[in-house]
Amino acid sequence: MDKQEFYKFVDKLILPLFTGSFIDGEAESSLRDNEVAYGKRNTLLIKPTKADEYRLILKRGQPFQVFEVNLLKSIIAEINKIALIPLQDDSYISVLQENAIEKSICQSICEQETANCMFSIINEIQKWSARTYEGRKIAMGIILNLGQDISGQEDAINFSNIMSNDFFALLSDGLSSYIEFDKKGNLIGYVQMDKVKKLPTICPYEYENVARYCNERRIGIVLTVNGDILIFKNRNLLFANRLGRWNIYSHEEVIQLLSYRGNYSIKDIRRSIYYTALDSSYSYKGGCIVYLNKDEIENALTHINAHDIIDEHYFELKKAQVLEVAGRLYNLQTLSSVEATYNVPYLTFLQEQRCVKAQCIRKIINGKPFHELSRKLRLELVSMDGAIVIDSEGRIIAVGAILKIEAGSEGGGRLAAATTLSKYGTAIKISQDGIIKAFFSDRKINKVKALFTVG
């Protein structure tokens, strides 16, 4: 594979797999260098073969993990096999390269025999993702049990004989019900997820049960009604195919980054923020979460409308700011009007200004911090137009806040809000297509930078 072809391959298939990554130039290479190796901070060095005299520098916000490096090595090995096939039609090569990604994903989480079976099952699921049944999009769930092999049984039925049949679409829903196969793809039976023991997981909350069920000896493969294909193992969401592109999840490293730029952080807060961003990503509703540094809260309040504030303490701080600004205008009529509006108790302000949303949300959260709310409620709150703003201890300052953004801000409202408030902490924007992007302000160069990208 020549350099131009390798660039094209990396841009089309590798960068989407490692969401948020980009090519950050080239480095010289020799025969001593491996095809995949760690570079400087948050970078990987990759080349097609050991003989190549260059390596591309692959960079992203979060660190690359060992299992990601091993996956990339497997992918490089697969595309080198494809390069030996004498094909002239680029369309055939492109399909084989896409298959190399899926094949390598399967090989990264199970032994070769099961990986071949898993690869074929994913291909069958992809066919279903393009179909409907009686006018409805299909959702289904598959479990591969790596600890069982019933191929010797006389009545063994293989997935290859049943998955393409119409009736198969009705046997599972990918949420509470699943069809289980052994490690060679032979049918074991039906699994209902309502009695799965509660254990820690990292995944969208709708799929917590299957994630719990999929320990180190089970793999879960889910087709969602949106056409996503999700892969679970070790009680985590490991991979997802969304909008036709595979991507990989390194959850713990991202959660750790949420405290990297803050001056105060509680583990439960970081985790709840990431989980909510993940839930929002798979709800396809979009959202914005701002996690403020302890010493920047008053500065951040200048961008938040008092009508959106749901905490009395922060309303008092905001009131002082508003009165101070009005006092500097040297306009007694304006000052008198502002004082009449704001110099009242907080609850009176909410009633007089008809802040129905703030009153409602105060009742619903009942004084609980963000990380003590249920995941479902957190998702509903973050799905509202505007941003949810949280202080350094998890106390909710505002929900659905339409923020005052800086002049010259680019992008949509949520992106502009996230980049504006990233000066005061970590701001996370979840787009409606599921991409999660976090921003922080690099004070050394006075510039907003990406902290991580997921999904």
Short mmCIF file of C-alpha atoms in Angstrom, two decimals:
data_model
loop_
_atom_site.label_atom_id
_atom_site.label_comp_id
_atom_site.label_asym_id
_atom_site.label_seq_id
_atom_site.Cartn_x
_atom_site.Cartn_y
_atom_site.Cartn_z
CA MET A 1 0.00 0.00 0.00
CA ASP A 2 1.51 3.31 -1.07
CA LYS A 3 1.44 6.41 1.10
CA GLN A 4 -1.54 8.01 -0.64
CA GLU A 5 -3.62 4.83 -0.26
CA PHE A 6 -2.63 4.52 3.40
CA TYR A 7 -3.63 8.12 4.11
CA LYS A 8 -6.99 7.45 2.47
CA PHE A 9 -7.50 4.25 4.48
CA VAL A 10 -6.63 5.93 7.78
CA ASP A 11 -8.88 8.90 7.06
CA LYS A 12 -11.86 6.78 6.03
CA LEU A 13 -11.74 3.90 8.53
CA ILE A 14 -9.20 4.43 11.32
CA LEU A 15 -10.04 8.00 12.40
CA PRO A 16 -13.79 7.27 12.79
CA LEU A 17 -12.95 4.15 14.81
CA PHE A 18 -10.94 6.19 17.32
CA THR A 19 -13.44 9.06 17.63
CA GLY A 20 -11.82 12.48 17.89
CA SER A 21 -8.48 11.34 16.48
CA PHE A 22 -6.71 13.13 13.65
CA ILE A 23 -3.49 12.90 11.64
CA ASP A 24 -0.95 15.25 13.22
CA GLY A 25 1.76 15.02 10.60
CA GLU A 26 4.44 12.41 9.88
CA ALA A 27 7.60 11.10 11.51
CA GLU A 28 10.59 9.37 9.96
CA SER A 29 10.79 5.61 10.45
CA SER A 30 13.17 2.70 9.99
CA LEU A 31 13.05 -1.10 9.83
CA ARG A 32 13.53 -1.20 13.60
CA ASP A 33 10.17 0.51 14.17
CA ASN A 34 6.95 -1.45 14.56
CA GLU A 35 3.88 -0.75 12.43
CA VAL A 36 2.07 0.55 15.53
CA ALA A 37 3.78 2.19 18.51
CA TYR A 38 3.17 4.80 21.18
CA GLY A 39 4.39 8.30 20.42
CA LYS A 40 4.46 11.39 22.59
CA ARG A 41 1.48 12.36 24.75
CA ASN A 42 -1.84 10.96 23.42
CA THR A 43 -0.35 9.89 20.07
CA LEU A 44 0.25 6.69 18.13
CA LEU A 45 2.73 6.19 15.30
CA ILE A 46 1.43 3.97 12.49
CA LYS A 47 2.65 2.75 9.11
CA PRO A 48 1.48 0.02 6.71
CA THR A 49 4.63 -2.18 6.84
CA LYS A 50 7.95 -2.28 8.67
CA ALA A 51 9.72 -1.39 5.42
CA ASP A 52 8.03 2.02 5.13
CA GLU A 53 10.24 4.99 5.95
CA TYR A 54 7.48 7.14 7.45
CA ARG A 55 4.87 6.84 10.20
CA LEU A 56 1.69 8.84 10.52
CA ILE A 57 1.14 10.55 13.86
CA LEU A 58 -2.33 9.74 15.14
CA LYS A 59 -3.50 12.05 17.93
CA ARG A 60 -6.61 12.59 20.08
CA GLY A 61 -7.64 14.13 23.40
CA GLN A 62 -7.74 10.97 25.51
CA PRO A 63 -4.82 8.50 25.80
CA PHE A 64 -4.68 5.39 23.62
CA GLN A 65 -5.04 2.18 25.61
CA VAL A 66 -3.22 -1.14 25.20
CA PHE A 67 -6.26 -2.95 23.80
CA GLU A 68 -6.66 -0.16 21.22
CA VAL A 69 -3.04 -0.55 20.14
CA ASN A 70 -3.52 -4.31 19.78
CA LEU A 71 -6.68 -3.74 17.75
CA LEU A 72 -4.84 -1.38 15.43
CA LYS A 73 -2.04 -3.93 14.97
CA SER A 74 -4.63 -6.51 13.95
CA ILE A 75 -6.19 -4.08 11.47
CA ILE A 76 -2.82 -3.28 9.88
CA ALA A 77 -2.11 -7.02 9.54
CA GLU A 78 -5.49 -7.58 7.86
CA ILE A 79 -5.08 -4.77 5.33
CA ASN A 80 -1.63 -6.09 4.42
CA LYS A 81 -3.27 -9.42 3.55
CA ILE A 82 -5.78 -7.57 1.39
CA ALA A 83 -2.96 -5.68 -0.36
CA LEU A 84 -1.61 -9.01 -1.63
CA ILE A 85 -4.88 -9.80 -3.45
CA PRO A 86 -4.63 -8.85 -7.16
CA LEU A 87 -7.73 -6.65 -7.42
CA GLN A 88 -8.11 -3.74 -9.83
CA ASP A 89 -11.53 -2.48 -8.73
CA ASP A 90 -11.21 -0.02 -5.82
CA SER A 91 -14.79 -0.71 -4.72
CA TYR A 92 -13.91 -4.34 -3.91
CA ILE A 93 -10.83 -3.24 -1.97
CA SER A 94 -12.92 -0.74 -0.01
CA VAL A 95 -15.40 -3.45 1.05
CA LEU A 96 -12.58 -5.77 2.12
CA GLN A 97 -10.98 -3.01 4.16
CA GLU A 98 -14.27 -2.32 5.95
CA ASN A 99 -14.55 -6.03 6.68
CA ALA A 100 -11.00 -5.94 8.04
CA ILE A 101 -12.17 -3.49 10.71
CA GLU A 102 -15.05 -5.75 11.79
CA LYS A 103 -12.91 -8.88 11.66
CA SER A 104 -10.22 -7.26 13.81
CA ILE A 105 -12.82 -6.08 16.34
CA CYS A 106 -14.07 -9.66 16.69
CA GLN A 107 -10.55 -11.03 17.04
CA SER A 108 -9.76 -8.49 19.75
CA ILE A 109 -12.37 -9.87 22.17
CA CYS A 110 -12.52 -13.64 21.51
CA GLU A 111 -10.55 -16.58 20.13
CA GLN A 112 -10.26 -17.15 16.39
CA GLU A 113 -13.01 -19.75 15.98
CA THR A 114 -15.55 -17.64 17.85
CA ALA A 115 -14.29 -14.48 16.12
CA ASN A 116 -15.18 -15.97 12.73
CA CYS A 117 -18.63 -16.88 14.05
CA MET A 118 -19.12 -13.41 15.57
CA PHE A 119 -18.04 -11.76 12.31
CA SER A 120 -20.68 -13.72 10.39
CA ILE A 121 -23.38 -12.90 12.96
CA ILE A 122 -22.58 -9.19 12.67
CA ASN A 123 -22.93 -9.47 8.88
CA GLU A 124 -26.38 -11.03 9.35
CA ILE A 125 -27.35 -8.26 11.78
CA GLN A 126 -26.22 -5.63 9.29
CA LYS A 127 -28.58 -7.14 6.73
CA TRP A 128 -31.42 -6.83 9.25
CA SER A 129 -30.48 -3.20 9.95
CA ALA A 130 -31.38 -2.36 6.36
CA ARG A 131 -34.73 -4.20 6.52
CA THR A 132 -38.12 -3.67 8.09
CA TYR A 133 -40.66 -6.18 9.34
CA GLU A 134 -44.28 -5.26 8.65
CA GLY A 135 -43.19 -1.66 8.17
CA ARG A 136 -41.22 -1.45 11.44
CA LYS A 137 -37.48 -1.13 11.99
CA ILE A 138 -35.94 -4.21 13.58
CA ALA A 139 -34.27 -4.41 16.99
CA MET A 140 -32.69 -7.64 18.21
CA GLY A 141 -30.20 -9.02 20.70
CA ILE A 142 -27.66 -11.85 20.45
CA ILE A 143 -25.56 -13.42 23.21
CA LEU A 144 -22.45 -15.44 22.40
CA ASN A 145 -21.62 -17.72 25.34
CA LEU A 146 -17.87 -18.37 25.19
CA GLY A 147 -18.08 -20.98 27.92
CA GLN A 148 -20.37 -23.39 26.09
CA ASP A 149 -19.98 -25.66 23.05
CA ILE A 150 -23.00 -27.81 22.15
CA SER A 151 -21.93 -28.58 18.59
CA GLY A 152 -21.79 -32.28 19.45
CA GLN A 153 -25.48 -32.46 20.28
CA GLU A 154 -27.68 -34.24 17.76
CA ASP A 155 -30.27 -31.43 17.63
CA ALA A 156 -27.79 -28.52 17.34
CA ILE A 157 -29.06 -25.61 15.24
CA ASN A 158 -26.57 -23.08 13.90
CA PHE A 159 -27.22 -19.35 13.57
CA SER A 160 -26.51 -19.59 9.82
CA ASN A 161 -29.68 -21.63 9.38
CA ILE A 162 -32.06 -19.31 11.24
CA MET A 163 -30.93 -15.66 11.37
CA SER A 164 -32.05 -14.80 7.83
CA ASN A 165 -35.60 -16.07 8.42
CA ASP A 166 -38.39 -13.56 9.05
CA PHE A 167 -39.45 -15.20 12.31
CA PHE A 168 -36.03 -14.47 13.84
CA ALA A 169 -36.86 -10.75 13.93
CA LEU A 170 -39.60 -11.46 16.49
CA LEU A 171 -37.60 -13.56 18.95
CA SER A 172 -35.76 -10.77 20.79
CA ASP A 173 -35.90 -7.01 21.28
CA GLY A 174 -32.28 -6.19 22.19
CA LEU A 175 -33.36 -4.68 25.51
CA SER A 176 -35.02 -7.25 27.77
CA SER A 177 -34.83 -10.37 25.59
CA TYR A 178 -31.98 -12.09 23.76
CA ILE A 179 -31.21 -15.24 21.77
CA GLU A 180 -28.16 -17.07 23.12
CA PHE A 181 -25.69 -19.08 21.03
CA ASP A 182 -22.66 -21.08 22.08
CA LYS A 183 -19.13 -20.10 21.06
CA LYS A 184 -19.57 -21.79 17.66
CA GLY A 185 -22.92 -20.16 16.97
CA ASN A 186 -25.20 -23.05 17.95
CA LEU A 187 -28.53 -22.11 19.50
CA ILE A 188 -28.68 -22.47 23.30
CA GLY A 189 -31.98 -20.74 23.97
CA TYR A 190 -33.74 -17.59 25.12
CA VAL A 191 -32.53 -15.16 27.81
CA GLN A 192 -34.73 -12.65 29.61
CA MET A 193 -32.77 -9.90 31.32
CA ASP A 194 -35.14 -8.97 34.16
CA LYS A 195 -33.38 -11.14 36.75
CA VAL A 196 -29.76 -10.21 36.08
CA LYS A 197 -27.78 -9.51 39.24
CA LYS A 198 -26.98 -5.81 39.65
CA LEU A 199 -23.28 -5.14 39.08
CA PRO A 200 -21.31 -2.04 38.00
CA THR A 201 -21.41 -1.35 34.27
CA ILE A 202 -20.44 1.38 31.83
CA CYS A 203 -22.97 1.64 29.04
CA PRO A 204 -26.15 3.52 28.06
CA TYR A 205 -28.65 2.96 30.88
CA GLU A 206 -31.18 1.18 28.63
CA TYR A 207 -28.61 -1.58 28.12
CA GLU A 208 -27.46 -2.01 31.72
CA ASN A 209 -29.00 -5.49 32.02
CA VAL A 210 -27.27 -6.94 28.98
CA ALA A 211 -23.99 -5.30 30.00
CA ARG A 212 -24.27 -6.94 33.43
CA TYR A 213 -25.00 -10.30 31.82
CA CYS A 214 -22.02 -10.02 29.46
CA ASN A 215 -19.10 -10.79 31.74
CA GLU A 216 -15.69 -11.98 30.53
CA ARG A 217 -17.31 -15.21 29.18
CA ARG A 218 -20.19 -13.66 27.24
CA ILE A 219 -20.45 -11.22 24.33
CA GLY A 220 -23.61 -9.23 23.66
CA ILE A 221 -24.45 -7.95 20.17
CA VAL A 222 -27.43 -5.58 19.87
CA LEU A 223 -29.17 -4.08 16.87
CA THR A 224 -31.13 -0.99 17.97
CA VAL A 225 -34.19 0.47 16.24
CA ASN A 226 -31.94 3.36 15.13
CA GLY A 227 -29.75 0.90 13.21
CA ASP A 228 -26.83 1.01 15.67
CA ILE A 229 -24.91 -2.18 16.39
CA LEU A 230 -23.52 -2.38 19.94
CA ILE A 231 -21.00 -4.87 21.32
CA PHE A 232 -20.78 -5.63 25.05
CA LYS A 233 -18.24 -7.60 27.05
CA ASN A 234 -16.67 -7.36 30.52
CA ARG A 235 -19.85 -5.53 31.59
CA ASN A 236 -19.03 -2.58 29.34
CA LEU A 237 -20.03 -1.20 25.98
CA LEU A 238 -16.84 -1.82 23.97
CA PHE A 239 -17.71 -1.00 20.35
CA ALA A 240 -20.55 0.54 18.39
CA ASN A 241 -21.35 0.88 14.73
CA ARG A 242 -23.26 4.13 14.26
CA LEU A 243 -24.14 5.75 10.94
CA GLY A 244 -22.14 3.02 9.22
CA ARG A 245 -18.90 3.66 11.18
CA TRP A 246 -17.33 1.59 13.93
CA ASN A 247 -15.99 3.35 17.00
CA ILE A 248 -14.32 2.19 20.18
CA TYR A 249 -14.96 3.22 23.81
CA SER A 250 -12.28 3.80 26.46
CA HIS A 251 -14.64 4.86 29.26
CA GLU A 252 -12.41 5.02 32.34
CA GLU A 253 -9.81 7.19 30.66
CA VAL A 254 -12.48 9.68 29.61
CA ILE A 255 -14.00 9.76 33.10
CA GLN A 256 -10.57 10.51 34.54
CA LEU A 257 -10.10 13.39 32.09
CA LEU A 258 -13.17 15.13 33.53
CA SER A 259 -11.13 16.04 36.59
CA TYR A 260 -7.90 16.69 34.70
CA ARG A 261 -8.60 20.39 34.13
CA GLY A 262 -10.61 21.02 37.28
CA ASN A 263 -9.37 22.20 40.66
CA TYR A 264 -11.89 20.10 42.57
CA SER A 265 -13.67 16.92 41.66
CA ILE A 266 -15.56 14.03 43.22
CA LYS A 267 -15.39 10.64 41.55
CA ASP A 268 -19.17 10.13 41.70
CA ILE A 269 -19.76 13.47 39.97
CA ARG A 270 -17.35 12.70 37.14
CA ARG A 271 -18.89 9.30 36.61
CA SER A 272 -22.47 10.61 36.66
CA ILE A 273 -21.61 13.31 34.12
CA TYR A 274 -20.05 10.80 31.75
CA TYR A 275 -22.90 8.33 32.15
CA THR A 276 -25.43 11.08 31.42
CA ALA A 277 -23.50 12.18 28.33
CA LEU A 278 -23.45 8.53 27.17
CA ASP A 279 -27.21 8.19 27.80
CA SER A 280 -27.85 11.42 25.89
CA SER A 281 -25.67 10.19 23.03
CA TYR A 282 -27.88 7.13 22.59
CA SER A 283 -31.13 9.04 23.01
CA TYR A 284 -30.28 11.13 19.91
CA LYS A 285 -31.73 14.24 21.58
CA GLY A 286 -28.52 16.16 22.15
CA GLY A 287 -27.53 18.10 25.26
CA CYS A 288 -25.01 20.33 27.00
CA ILE A 289 -23.46 19.76 30.46
CA VAL A 290 -21.20 22.32 32.14
CA TYR A 291 -19.10 21.25 35.14
CA LEU A 292 -17.68 24.40 36.78
CA ASN A 293 -14.42 24.85 38.63
CA LYS A 294 -14.83 25.94 42.25
CA ASP A 295 -13.19 29.34 41.79
CA GLU A 296 -14.94 30.24 38.52
CA ILE A 297 -18.61 29.96 39.49
CA GLU A 298 -19.28 33.69 39.89
CA ASN A 299 -17.68 34.39 36.50
CA ALA A 300 -19.85 31.72 34.90
CA LEU A 301 -22.99 33.23 36.44
CA THR A 302 -22.58 36.31 34.24
CA HIS A 303 -23.65 34.11 31.29
CA ILE A 304 -26.72 32.60 33.03
CA ASN A 305 -30.15 34.24 33.16
CA ALA A 306 -31.54 34.58 36.68
CA HIS A 307 -34.83 33.04 35.49
CA ASP A 308 -33.02 29.72 34.83
CA ILE A 309 -31.30 29.48 38.23
CA ILE A 310 -32.84 26.83 40.51
CA ASP A 311 -30.59 27.26 43.55
CA GLU A 312 -31.24 30.09 46.04
CA HIS A 313 -27.57 30.59 46.93
CA TYR A 314 -26.61 31.14 43.29
CA PHE A 315 -29.63 33.38 42.73
CA GLU A 316 -28.33 35.67 45.47
CA LEU A 317 -24.93 35.83 43.78
CA LYS A 318 -26.56 36.54 40.43
CA LYS A 319 -28.77 39.21 41.99
CA ALA A 320 -25.72 41.02 43.36
CA GLN A 321 -24.17 40.98 39.88
CA VAL A 322 -27.32 42.36 38.22
CA LEU A 323 -27.70 45.15 40.79
CA GLU A 324 -24.04 46.08 40.48
CA VAL A 325 -24.30 46.37 36.70
CA ALA A 326 -27.51 48.41 36.97
CA GLY A 327 -25.85 50.72 39.50
CA ARG A 328 -23.04 51.49 37.07
CA LEU A 329 -25.43 52.67 34.37
CA TYR A 330 -26.08 56.00 36.13
CA ASN A 331 -29.75 55.69 35.16
CA LEU A 332 -31.95 55.96 38.23
CA GLN A 333 -35.06 54.78 36.40
CA THR A 334 -33.33 51.61 35.21
CA LEU A 335 -31.80 51.00 38.65
CA SER A 336 -35.18 51.45 40.31
CA SER A 337 -36.80 48.94 37.91
CA VAL A 338 -34.04 46.35 38.45
CA GLU A 339 -34.19 46.76 42.23
CA ALA A 340 -37.97 46.29 42.17
CA THR A 341 -37.53 43.05 40.24
CA TYR A 342 -34.57 41.54 42.11
CA ASN A 343 -34.72 42.89 45.67
CA VAL A 344 -37.23 40.24 46.72
CA PRO A 345 -36.87 36.78 48.26
CA TYR A 346 -35.88 34.07 45.77
CA LEU A 347 -39.20 32.20 45.87
CA THR A 348 -41.05 35.49 45.39
CA PHE A 349 -38.87 36.24 42.36
CA LEU A 350 -39.77 32.87 40.82
CA GLN A 351 -43.48 33.51 41.34
CA GLU A 352 -43.53 37.14 40.22
CA GLN A 353 -41.39 36.46 37.14
CA ARG A 354 -43.42 33.32 36.32
CA CYS A 355 -40.33 31.10 36.28
CA VAL A 356 -42.48 27.99 35.88
CA LYS A 357 -39.64 25.82 34.59
CA ALA A 358 -37.36 26.66 37.52
CA GLN A 359 -40.18 26.09 40.02
CA CYS A 360 -41.04 22.74 38.47
CA ILE A 361 -37.45 21.47 38.34
CA ARG A 362 -36.81 22.54 41.95
CA LYS A 363 -39.74 20.37 43.02
CA ILE A 364 -38.59 17.42 40.91
CA ILE A 365 -34.95 17.31 42.02
CA ASN A 366 -35.90 18.13 45.62
CA GLY A 367 -32.52 19.57 46.56
CA LYS A 368 -30.51 16.53 45.40
CA PRO A 369 -27.14 17.06 43.71
CA PHE A 370 -26.70 15.90 40.12
CA HIS A 371 -24.94 12.63 40.93
CA GLU A 372 -27.70 11.51 43.32
CA LEU A 373 -30.47 11.80 40.73
CA SER A 374 -31.56 8.74 38.77
CA ARG A 375 -29.96 8.25 35.37
CA LYS A 376 -33.35 8.54 33.70
CA LEU A 377 -34.07 11.90 35.33
CA ARG A 378 -30.60 13.21 34.51
CA LEU A 379 -31.19 12.27 30.86
CA GLU A 380 -34.52 14.09 30.80
CA LEU A 381 -32.96 17.22 32.30
CA VAL A 382 -30.00 17.32 29.94
CA SER A 383 -32.29 16.80 26.93
CA MET A 384 -33.95 20.18 27.47
CA ASP A 385 -32.98 23.05 25.20
CA GLY A 386 -30.07 24.91 26.72
CA ALA A 387 -27.44 23.74 29.18
CA ILE A 388 -27.44 22.08 32.59
CA VAL A 389 -24.86 23.80 34.78
CA ILE A 390 -23.32 22.04 37.81
CA ASP A 391 -20.98 23.39 40.46
CA SER A 392 -17.83 21.65 41.64
CA GLU A 393 -19.70 19.68 44.31
CA GLY A 394 -22.46 18.49 42.00
CA ARG A 395 -25.07 21.05 43.02
CA ILE A 396 -27.30 22.00 40.08
CA ILE A 397 -27.21 25.72 39.32
CA ALA A 398 -29.44 25.81 36.25
CA VAL A 399 -31.28 23.45 33.91
CA GLY A 400 -32.18 24.25 30.30
CA ALA A 401 -30.27 27.50 30.60
CA ILE A 402 -30.08 29.64 27.48
CA LEU A 403 -26.65 31.08 28.02
CA LYS A 404 -25.32 34.48 27.08
CA ILE A 405 -22.56 33.53 24.68
CA GLU A 406 -19.55 35.55 23.65
CA ALA A 407 -19.61 37.63 20.48
CA GLY A 408 -18.08 35.82 17.52
CA SER A 409 -18.91 32.33 18.82
CA GLU A 410 -19.24 29.82 16.00
CA GLY A 411 -21.38 26.71 15.52
CA GLY A 412 -24.84 25.87 16.86
CA GLY A 413 -26.27 27.06 20.15
CA ARG A 414 -25.08 24.11 22.23
CA LEU A 415 -21.58 24.23 20.77
CA ALA A 416 -21.37 28.01 21.34
CA ALA A 417 -22.60 27.58 24.92
CA ALA A 418 -20.10 24.78 25.59
CA THR A 419 -17.13 26.69 24.21
CA THR A 420 -18.14 29.87 26.08
CA LEU A 421 -18.47 28.22 29.50
CA SER A 422 -15.44 25.99 29.01
CA LYS A 423 -13.45 28.99 30.28
CA TYR A 424 -14.84 28.22 33.73
CA GLY A 425 -14.56 24.43 33.85
CA THR A 426 -15.33 21.49 31.59
CA ALA A 427 -18.16 21.86 29.08
CA ILE A 428 -19.61 18.85 27.27
CA LYS A 429 -21.69 19.08 24.12
CA ILE A 430 -23.67 16.04 22.93
CA SER A 431 -24.85 16.40 19.35
CA GLN A 432 -28.05 14.87 18.01
CA ASP A 433 -26.00 12.39 15.98
CA GLY A 434 -24.51 11.05 19.22
CA ILE A 435 -21.01 12.56 19.23
CA ILE A 436 -19.81 13.67 22.70
CA LYS A 437 -17.26 16.49 22.76
CA ALA A 438 -15.72 18.04 25.86
CA PHE A 439 -13.92 21.39 25.94
CA PHE A 440 -11.66 23.26 28.33
CA SER A 441 -9.81 26.56 28.17
CA ASP A 442 -6.03 26.44 27.87
CA ARG A 443 -5.12 29.56 29.83
CA LYS A 444 -1.51 29.52 28.66
CA ILE A 445 -2.58 30.31 25.10
CA ASN A 446 -6.05 31.69 25.94
CA LYS A 447 -7.75 29.24 23.59
CA VAL A 448 -10.57 26.70 23.89
CA LYS A 449 -9.34 23.18 23.21
CA ALA A 450 -10.95 19.75 22.90
CA LEU A 451 -10.49 17.61 26.01
CA PHE A 452 -11.95 14.41 24.53
CA THR A 453 -14.35 13.15 21.88
CA VAL A 454 -16.45 9.99 22.20
CA GLY A 455 -18.94 8.15 20.01
#
